[in-house]
Short mmCIF file of C-alpha atoms in Angstrom, two decimals:
data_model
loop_
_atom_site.label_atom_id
_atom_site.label_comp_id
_atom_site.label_asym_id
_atom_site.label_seq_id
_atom_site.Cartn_x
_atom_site.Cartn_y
_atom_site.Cartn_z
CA UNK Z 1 0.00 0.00 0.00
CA UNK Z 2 1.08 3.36 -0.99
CA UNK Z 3 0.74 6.76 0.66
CA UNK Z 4 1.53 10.26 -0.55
CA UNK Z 5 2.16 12.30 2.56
CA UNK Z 6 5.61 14.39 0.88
CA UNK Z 7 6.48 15.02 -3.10
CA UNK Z 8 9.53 12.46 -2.00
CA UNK Z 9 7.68 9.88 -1.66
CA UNK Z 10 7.16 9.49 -5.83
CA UNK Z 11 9.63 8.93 -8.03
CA UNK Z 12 10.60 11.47 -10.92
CA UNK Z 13 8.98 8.20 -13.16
CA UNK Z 14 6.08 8.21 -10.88
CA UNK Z 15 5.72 11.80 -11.40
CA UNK Z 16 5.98 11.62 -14.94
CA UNK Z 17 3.43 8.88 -14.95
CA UNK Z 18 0.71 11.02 -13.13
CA UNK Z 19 1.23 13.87 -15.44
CA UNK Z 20 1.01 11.62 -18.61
CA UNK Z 21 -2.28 9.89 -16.85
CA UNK Z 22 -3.71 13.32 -16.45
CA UNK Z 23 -3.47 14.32 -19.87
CA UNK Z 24 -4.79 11.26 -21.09
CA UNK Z 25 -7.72 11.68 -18.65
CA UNK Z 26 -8.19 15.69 -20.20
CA UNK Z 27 -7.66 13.79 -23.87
CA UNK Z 28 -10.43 11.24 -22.87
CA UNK Z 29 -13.17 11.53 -19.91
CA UNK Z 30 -15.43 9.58 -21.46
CA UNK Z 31 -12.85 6.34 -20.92
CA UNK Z 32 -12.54 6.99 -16.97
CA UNK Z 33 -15.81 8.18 -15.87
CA UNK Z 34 -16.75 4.50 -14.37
CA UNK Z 35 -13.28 3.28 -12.82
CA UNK Z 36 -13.87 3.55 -9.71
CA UNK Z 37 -17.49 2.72 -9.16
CA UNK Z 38 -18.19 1.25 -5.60
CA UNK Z 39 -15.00 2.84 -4.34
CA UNK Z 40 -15.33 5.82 -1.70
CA UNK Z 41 -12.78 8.51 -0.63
CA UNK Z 42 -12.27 10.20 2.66
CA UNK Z 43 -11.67 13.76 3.08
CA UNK Z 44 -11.66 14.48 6.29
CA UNK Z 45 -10.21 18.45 6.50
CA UNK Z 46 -9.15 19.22 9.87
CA UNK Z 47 -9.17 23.16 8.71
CA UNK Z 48 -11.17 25.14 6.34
CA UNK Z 49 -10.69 24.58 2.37
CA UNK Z 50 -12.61 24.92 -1.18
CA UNK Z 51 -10.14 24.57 -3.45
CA UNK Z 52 -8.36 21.30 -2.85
CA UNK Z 53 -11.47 19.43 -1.11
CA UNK Z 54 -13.69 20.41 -3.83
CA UNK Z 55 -11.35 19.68 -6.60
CA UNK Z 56 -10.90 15.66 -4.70
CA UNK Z 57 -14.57 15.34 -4.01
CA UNK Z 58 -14.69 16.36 -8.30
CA UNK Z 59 -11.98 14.07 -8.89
CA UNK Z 60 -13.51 11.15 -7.58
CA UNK Z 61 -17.18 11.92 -8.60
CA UNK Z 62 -16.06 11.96 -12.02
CA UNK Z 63 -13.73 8.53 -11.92
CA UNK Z 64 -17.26 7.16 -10.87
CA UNK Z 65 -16.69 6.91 -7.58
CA UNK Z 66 -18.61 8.69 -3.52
CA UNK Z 67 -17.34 10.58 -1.44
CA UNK Z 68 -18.00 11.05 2.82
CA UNK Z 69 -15.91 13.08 5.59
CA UNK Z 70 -16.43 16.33 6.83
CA UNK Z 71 -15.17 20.03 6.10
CA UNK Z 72 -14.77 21.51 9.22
CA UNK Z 73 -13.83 19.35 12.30
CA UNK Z 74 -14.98 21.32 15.15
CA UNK Z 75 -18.43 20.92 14.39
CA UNK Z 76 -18.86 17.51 11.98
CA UNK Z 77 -16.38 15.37 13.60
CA UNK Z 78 -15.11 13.80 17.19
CA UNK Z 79 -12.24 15.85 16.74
CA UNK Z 80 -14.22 18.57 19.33
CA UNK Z 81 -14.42 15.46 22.00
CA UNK Z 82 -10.48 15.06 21.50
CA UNK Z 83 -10.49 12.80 19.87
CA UNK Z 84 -6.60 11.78 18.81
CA UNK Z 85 -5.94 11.67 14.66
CA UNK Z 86 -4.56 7.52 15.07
CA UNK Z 87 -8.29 6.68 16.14
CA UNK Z 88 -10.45 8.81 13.85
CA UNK Z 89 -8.21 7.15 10.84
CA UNK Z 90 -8.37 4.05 12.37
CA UNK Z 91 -12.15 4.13 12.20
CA UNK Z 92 -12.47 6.09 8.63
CA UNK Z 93 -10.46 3.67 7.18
CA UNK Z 94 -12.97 1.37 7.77
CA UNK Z 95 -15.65 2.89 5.91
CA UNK Z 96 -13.30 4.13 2.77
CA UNK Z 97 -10.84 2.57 0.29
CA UNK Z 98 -8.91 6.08 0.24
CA UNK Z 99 -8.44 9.08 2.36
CA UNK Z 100 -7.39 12.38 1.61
CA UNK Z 101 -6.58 14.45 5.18
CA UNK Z 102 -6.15 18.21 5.85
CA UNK Z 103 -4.91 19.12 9.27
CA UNK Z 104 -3.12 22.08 10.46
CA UNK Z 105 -0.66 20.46 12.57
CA UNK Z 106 2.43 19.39 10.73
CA UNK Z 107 3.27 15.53 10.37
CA UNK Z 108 -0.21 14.72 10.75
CA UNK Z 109 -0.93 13.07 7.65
CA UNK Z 110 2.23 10.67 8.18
CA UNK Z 111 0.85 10.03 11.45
CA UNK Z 112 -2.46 9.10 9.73
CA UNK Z 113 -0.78 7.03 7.39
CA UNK Z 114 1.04 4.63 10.55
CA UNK Z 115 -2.69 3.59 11.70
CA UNK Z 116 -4.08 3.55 8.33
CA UNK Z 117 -5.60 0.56 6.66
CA UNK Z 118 -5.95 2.22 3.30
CA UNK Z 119 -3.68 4.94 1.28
CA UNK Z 120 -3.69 8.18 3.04
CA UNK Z 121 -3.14 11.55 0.82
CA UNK Z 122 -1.51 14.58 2.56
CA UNK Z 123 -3.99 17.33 1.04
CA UNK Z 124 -1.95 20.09 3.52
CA UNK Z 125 -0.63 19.68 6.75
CA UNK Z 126 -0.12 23.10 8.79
CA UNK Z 127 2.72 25.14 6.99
CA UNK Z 128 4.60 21.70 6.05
CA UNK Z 129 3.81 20.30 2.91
CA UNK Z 130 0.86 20.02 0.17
CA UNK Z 131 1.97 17.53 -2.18
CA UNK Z 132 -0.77 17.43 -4.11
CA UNK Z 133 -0.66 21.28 -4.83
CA UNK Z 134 2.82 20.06 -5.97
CA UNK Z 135 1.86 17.67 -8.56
CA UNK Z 136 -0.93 20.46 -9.78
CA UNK Z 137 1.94 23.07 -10.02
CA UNK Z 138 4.34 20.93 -11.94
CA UNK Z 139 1.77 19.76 -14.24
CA UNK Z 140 0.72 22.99 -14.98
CA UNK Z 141 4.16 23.86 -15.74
CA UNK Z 142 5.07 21.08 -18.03
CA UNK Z 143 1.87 22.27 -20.11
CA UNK Z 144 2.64 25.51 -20.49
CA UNK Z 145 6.34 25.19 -20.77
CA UNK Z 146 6.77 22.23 -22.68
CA UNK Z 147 9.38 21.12 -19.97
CA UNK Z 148 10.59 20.70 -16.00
CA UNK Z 149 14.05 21.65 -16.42
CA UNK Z 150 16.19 25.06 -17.60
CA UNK Z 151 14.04 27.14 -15.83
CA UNK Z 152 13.92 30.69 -13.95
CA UNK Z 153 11.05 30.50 -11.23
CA UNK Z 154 10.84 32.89 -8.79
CA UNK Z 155 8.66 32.22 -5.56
CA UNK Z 156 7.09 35.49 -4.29
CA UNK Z 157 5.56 36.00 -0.90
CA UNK Z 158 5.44 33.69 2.47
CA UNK Z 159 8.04 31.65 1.73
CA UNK Z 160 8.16 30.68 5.85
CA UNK Z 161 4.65 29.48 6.40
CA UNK Z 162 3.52 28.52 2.32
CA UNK Z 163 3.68 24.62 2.34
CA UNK Z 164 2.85 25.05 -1.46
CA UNK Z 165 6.45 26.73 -1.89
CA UNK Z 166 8.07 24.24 0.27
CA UNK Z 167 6.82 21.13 -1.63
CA UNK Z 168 7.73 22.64 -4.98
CA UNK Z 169 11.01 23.83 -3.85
CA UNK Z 170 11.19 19.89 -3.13
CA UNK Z 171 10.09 18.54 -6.13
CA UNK Z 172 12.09 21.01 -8.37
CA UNK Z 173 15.38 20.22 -6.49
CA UNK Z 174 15.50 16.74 -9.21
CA UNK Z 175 15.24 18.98 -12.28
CA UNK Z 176 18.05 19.83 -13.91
CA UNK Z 177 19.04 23.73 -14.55
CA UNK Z 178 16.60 25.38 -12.14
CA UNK Z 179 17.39 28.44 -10.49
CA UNK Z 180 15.45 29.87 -8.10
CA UNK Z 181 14.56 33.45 -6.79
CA UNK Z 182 13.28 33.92 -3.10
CA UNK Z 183 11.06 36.91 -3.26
CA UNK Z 184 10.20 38.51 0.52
CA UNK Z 185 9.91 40.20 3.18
CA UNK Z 186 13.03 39.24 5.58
CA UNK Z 187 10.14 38.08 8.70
CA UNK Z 188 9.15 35.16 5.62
CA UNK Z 189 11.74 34.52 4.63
CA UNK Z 190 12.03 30.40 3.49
CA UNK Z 191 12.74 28.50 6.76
CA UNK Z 192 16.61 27.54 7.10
CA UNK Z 193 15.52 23.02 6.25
CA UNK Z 194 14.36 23.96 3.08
CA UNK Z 195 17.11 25.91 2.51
CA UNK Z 196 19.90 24.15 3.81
CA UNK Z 197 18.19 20.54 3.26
CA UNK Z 198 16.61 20.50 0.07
CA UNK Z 199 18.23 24.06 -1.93
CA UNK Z 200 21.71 24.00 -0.12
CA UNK Z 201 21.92 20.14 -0.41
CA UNK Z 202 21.04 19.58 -4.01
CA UNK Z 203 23.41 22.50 -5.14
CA UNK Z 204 20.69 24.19 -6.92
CA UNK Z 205 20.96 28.13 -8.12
CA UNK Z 206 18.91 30.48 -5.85
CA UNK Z 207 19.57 34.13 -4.81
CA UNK Z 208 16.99 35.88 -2.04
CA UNK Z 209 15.38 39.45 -2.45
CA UNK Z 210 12.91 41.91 -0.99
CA UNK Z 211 12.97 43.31 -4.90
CA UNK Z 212 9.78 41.69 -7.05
CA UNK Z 213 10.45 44.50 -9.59
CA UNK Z 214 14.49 43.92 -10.11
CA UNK Z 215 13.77 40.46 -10.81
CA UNK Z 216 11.07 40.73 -12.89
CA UNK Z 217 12.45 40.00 -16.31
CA UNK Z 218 14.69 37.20 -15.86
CA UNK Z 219 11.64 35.45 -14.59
CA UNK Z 220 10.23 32.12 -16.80
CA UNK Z 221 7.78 31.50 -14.01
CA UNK Z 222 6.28 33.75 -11.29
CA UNK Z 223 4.94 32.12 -8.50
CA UNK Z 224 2.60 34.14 -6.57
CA UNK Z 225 1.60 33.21 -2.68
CA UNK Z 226 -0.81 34.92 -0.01
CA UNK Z 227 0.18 36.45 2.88
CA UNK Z 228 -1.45 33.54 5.49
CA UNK Z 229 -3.15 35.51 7.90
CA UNK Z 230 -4.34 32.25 9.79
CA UNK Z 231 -0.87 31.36 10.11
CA UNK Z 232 0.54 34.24 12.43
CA UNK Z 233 0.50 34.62 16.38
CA UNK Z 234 0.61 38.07 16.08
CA UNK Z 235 -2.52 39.87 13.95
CA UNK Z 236 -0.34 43.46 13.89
CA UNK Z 237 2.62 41.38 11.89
CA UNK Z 238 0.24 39.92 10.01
CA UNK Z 239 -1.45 43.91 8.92
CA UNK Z 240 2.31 44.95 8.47
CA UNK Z 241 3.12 42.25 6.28
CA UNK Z 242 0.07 41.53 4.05
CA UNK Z 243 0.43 44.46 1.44
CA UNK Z 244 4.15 43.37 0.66
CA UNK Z 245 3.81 42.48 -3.10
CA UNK Z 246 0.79 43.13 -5.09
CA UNK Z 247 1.27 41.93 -8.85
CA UNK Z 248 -0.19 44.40 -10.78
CA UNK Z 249 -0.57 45.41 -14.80
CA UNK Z 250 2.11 47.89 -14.31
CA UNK Z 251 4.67 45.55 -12.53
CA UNK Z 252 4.21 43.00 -15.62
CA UNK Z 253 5.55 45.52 -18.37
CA UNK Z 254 8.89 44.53 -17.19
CA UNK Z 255 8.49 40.73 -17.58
CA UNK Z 256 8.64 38.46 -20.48
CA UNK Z 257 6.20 38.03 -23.32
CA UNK Z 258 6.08 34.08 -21.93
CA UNK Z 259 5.88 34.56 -18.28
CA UNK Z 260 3.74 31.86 -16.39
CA UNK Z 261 2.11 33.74 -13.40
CA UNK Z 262 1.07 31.18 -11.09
CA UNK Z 263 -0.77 30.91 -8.09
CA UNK Z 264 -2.09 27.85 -5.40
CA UNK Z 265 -5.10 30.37 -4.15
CA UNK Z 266 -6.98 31.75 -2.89
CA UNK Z 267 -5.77 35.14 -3.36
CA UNK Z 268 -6.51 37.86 -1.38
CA UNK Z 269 -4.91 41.47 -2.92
CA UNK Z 270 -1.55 39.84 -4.12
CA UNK Z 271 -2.85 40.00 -7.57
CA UNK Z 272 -4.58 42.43 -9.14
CA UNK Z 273 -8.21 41.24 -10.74
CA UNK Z 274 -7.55 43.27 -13.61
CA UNK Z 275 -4.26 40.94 -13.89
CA UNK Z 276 -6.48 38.05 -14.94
CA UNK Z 277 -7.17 39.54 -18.24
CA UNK Z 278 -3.29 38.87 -19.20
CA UNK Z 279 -2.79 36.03 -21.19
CA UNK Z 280 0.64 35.60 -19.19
CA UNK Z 281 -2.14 34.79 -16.09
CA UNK Z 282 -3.10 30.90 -15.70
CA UNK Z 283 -3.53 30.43 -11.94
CA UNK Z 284 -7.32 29.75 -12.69
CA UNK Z 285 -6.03 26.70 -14.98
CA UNK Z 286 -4.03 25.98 -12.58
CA UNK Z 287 -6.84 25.00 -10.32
CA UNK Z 288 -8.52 23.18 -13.22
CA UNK Z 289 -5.22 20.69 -13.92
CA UNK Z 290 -5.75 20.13 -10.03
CA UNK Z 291 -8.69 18.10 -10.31
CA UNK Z 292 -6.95 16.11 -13.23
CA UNK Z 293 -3.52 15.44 -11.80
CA UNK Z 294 -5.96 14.18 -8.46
CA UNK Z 295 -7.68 11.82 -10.92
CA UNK Z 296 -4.25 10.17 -11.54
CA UNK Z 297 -3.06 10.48 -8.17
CA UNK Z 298 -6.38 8.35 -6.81
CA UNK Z 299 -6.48 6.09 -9.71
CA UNK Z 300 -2.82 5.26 -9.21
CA UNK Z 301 -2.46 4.75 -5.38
CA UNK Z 302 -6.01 2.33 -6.15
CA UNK Z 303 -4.42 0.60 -8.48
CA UNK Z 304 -2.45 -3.03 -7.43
CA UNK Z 305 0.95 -2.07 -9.85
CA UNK Z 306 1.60 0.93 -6.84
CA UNK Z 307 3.55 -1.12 -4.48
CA UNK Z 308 4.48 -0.02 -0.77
CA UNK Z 309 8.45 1.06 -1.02
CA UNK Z 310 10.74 1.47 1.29
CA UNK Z 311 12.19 4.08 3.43
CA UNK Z 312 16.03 4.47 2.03
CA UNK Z 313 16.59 7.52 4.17
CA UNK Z 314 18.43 7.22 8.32
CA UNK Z 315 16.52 5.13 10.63
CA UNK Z 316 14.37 6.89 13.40
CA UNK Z 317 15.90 7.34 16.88
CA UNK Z 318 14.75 8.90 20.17
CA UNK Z 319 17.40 10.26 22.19
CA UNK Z 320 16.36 10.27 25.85
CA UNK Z 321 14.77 13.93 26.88
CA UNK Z 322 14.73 14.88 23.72
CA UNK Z 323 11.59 16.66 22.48
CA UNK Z 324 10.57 18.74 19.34
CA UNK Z 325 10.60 22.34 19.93
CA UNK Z 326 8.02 23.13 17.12
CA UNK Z 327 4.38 24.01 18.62
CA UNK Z 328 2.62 23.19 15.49
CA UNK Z 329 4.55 19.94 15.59
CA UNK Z 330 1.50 17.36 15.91
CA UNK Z 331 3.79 15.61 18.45
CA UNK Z 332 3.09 18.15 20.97
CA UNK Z 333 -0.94 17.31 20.39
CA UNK Z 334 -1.06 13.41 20.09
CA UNK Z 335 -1.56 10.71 22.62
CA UNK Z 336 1.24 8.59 23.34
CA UNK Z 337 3.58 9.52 19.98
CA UNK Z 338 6.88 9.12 20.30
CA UNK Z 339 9.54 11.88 19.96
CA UNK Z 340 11.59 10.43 16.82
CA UNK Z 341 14.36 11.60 15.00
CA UNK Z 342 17.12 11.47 12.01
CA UNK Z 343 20.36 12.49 13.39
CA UNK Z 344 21.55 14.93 10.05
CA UNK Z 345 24.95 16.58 12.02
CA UNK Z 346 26.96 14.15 14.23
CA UNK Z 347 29.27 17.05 14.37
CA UNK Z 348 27.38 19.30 15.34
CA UNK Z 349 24.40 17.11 17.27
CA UNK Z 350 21.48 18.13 14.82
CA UNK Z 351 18.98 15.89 14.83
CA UNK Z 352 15.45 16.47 12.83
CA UNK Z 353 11.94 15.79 13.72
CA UNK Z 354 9.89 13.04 12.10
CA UNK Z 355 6.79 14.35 12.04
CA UNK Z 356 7.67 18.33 10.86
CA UNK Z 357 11.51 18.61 9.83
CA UNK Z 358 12.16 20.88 12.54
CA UNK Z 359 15.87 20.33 13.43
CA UNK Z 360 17.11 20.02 17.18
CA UNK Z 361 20.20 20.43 18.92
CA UNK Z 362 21.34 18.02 21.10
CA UNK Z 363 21.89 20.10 24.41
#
């Protein structure tokens, strides 16, 4: 049994399959609108979305198949009794032959996936990772761009809390000839195990800026994120910071004839409406290829050729007294889950979380 919880856990092949899958399904609907009758998927959403719920419950209505779960937890699910995330999947997986989770504590869709009896899909997990946004973006790209390599992209926004960004960072870091352009304000700046473990570690090009307009046309791709305002402590930081870039009509003057502009959404005032009339614009195809590359991905993990592979990376340990640091870490929520780590500096004593990728020091 397979799982998709990070972009790591396909292959560049498998990846390539998906995308190839989804354009046959745009080619031909007609051939996939009854495979999987009598199956039922699972999205159970922890925290509020349209977008990527909608386009799963569409996905799976139109491969033939139902869908159950709820939207919001705190009112449709035992989550509000407390309820811990093993049990709930333990149960739903009962009643479904797939499950697509959104939660906003990071690591638990991997959690999910230990209790699981059927494939578990991480459809967002707090500012972590949304692979499945990551399959949408590359497909999108390879469409419009013909390819996944020898490209500029820059990635404009919150690069510290958007999961999209992090996922894509780690799914572009096997592509040859990518460089990358970091693109905000130094408080979101992209946290330092992206950087150091995916960017840094892969030797890929990347340069950081506050600039959107000095970088403007070098760009192949412009990738466009929200200011999360659900995601800070602080509501003033969030006011201070939410106006930071605003893509307008004017701003695009400067950019190539072919730019991409690209977005996960929702947007808020990051990009102008009248931007949507540019033909450069495609973030509302973007959403569409979402419900295709989903087809694939639910079709595929269904499907007996998918088989369960293993994990090639460290082995887990839990140093005594050793505890993640990270409070949206869903190790700091969940009954009875152990503290477990990859040790990624002897040197130094830096070990990483299993659950978030939050990186301790041994003290």
């Amino acid at each position: 049994m397979r799982n998709l919880i990070d972009i790591f856990d396909l292959s560049v092949d498998e990846i390539d399959a998906l995308m190839a899958l989804a354009d046959d399904i745009i080619k031909n609907p007609r051939d996939y609108c009854d495979r999987l009758r009598g199956k039922k998927l699972a999205t159970l959403f922890f925290e509020p979305s349209t977008r990527t719920r909608l386009s799963f419950e569409a996905a799976m209505y139109e491969l033939g198949g139902n869908v159950l779960g709820f939207s919001e937890a705190g009112n449709s699910s035992s989550a509000v009794k407390g309820e811990s995330i093993s049990d709930t999947v333990k149960v739903i997986s009962a009643y479904a032959d797939i499950i697509a989770m959104r939660h906003p504590r990071e690591g638990a869709p991997l959690v999910a996936a230990m209790k699981s009896d059927v494939p578990i899909i991480n459809a967002g997990d707090g500012g972590h990772h949304h692979p499945t946004q990551t399959l949408t973006d590359l497909f999108t790209i390879k469409r419009k761009k013909g390819r996944l390599d020898s490209l500029t992209i820059g990635l404009c926004g919150d690069l510290k809390f958007g999961r999209t960004v992090h996922s894509l960072i780690s799914a572009l870091s096997r592509y040859r000839n990518i460089t990358l352009i970091l693109i905000s304000p130094d408080e979101l700046r992209l946290p330092g195990y992206i950087k150091k473990g995916v960017i840094v570690e892969n030797a890929m090009k990347y340069s950081e800026t506050t600039d959107l307009d000095l970088v403007m046309p070098v760009l192949d791709i412009l990738y466009m994120t929200r200011i999360q305002q659900e995601r800070f402590a602080n509501r003033s930081d969030y006011v201070r910071l939410k106006d930071s870039y605003i893509l307008t009509e004017e701003r695009l003057k400067s950019a190539k004839p072919d730019l991409t502009v690209m977005h996960p959404l929702p947007r808020v005032n990051e990009i102008s409406v009248a931007v949507d009339r540019d033909p450069r614009a495609c973030y509302f195809e973007q959403a569409r290829n979402g419900k295709y590359i989903r087809m694939a991905l639910i079709l595929s993990l269904l499907s007996e050729q998918w088989l369960s592979c293993p994990d090639k990376k460290q082995p887990f340990i839990s140093p005594v007294g050793m505890k993640c640091e990270n409070p949206s870490c869903i190790s700091q929520t969940e009954q009875e889950l152990p503290q477990e780590f990859r040790l990624v500096d002897r040197e130094k004593g830096i070990y990483r979380c299993r659950y978030c990728d939050t990186d301790i020091l041994d003290k």
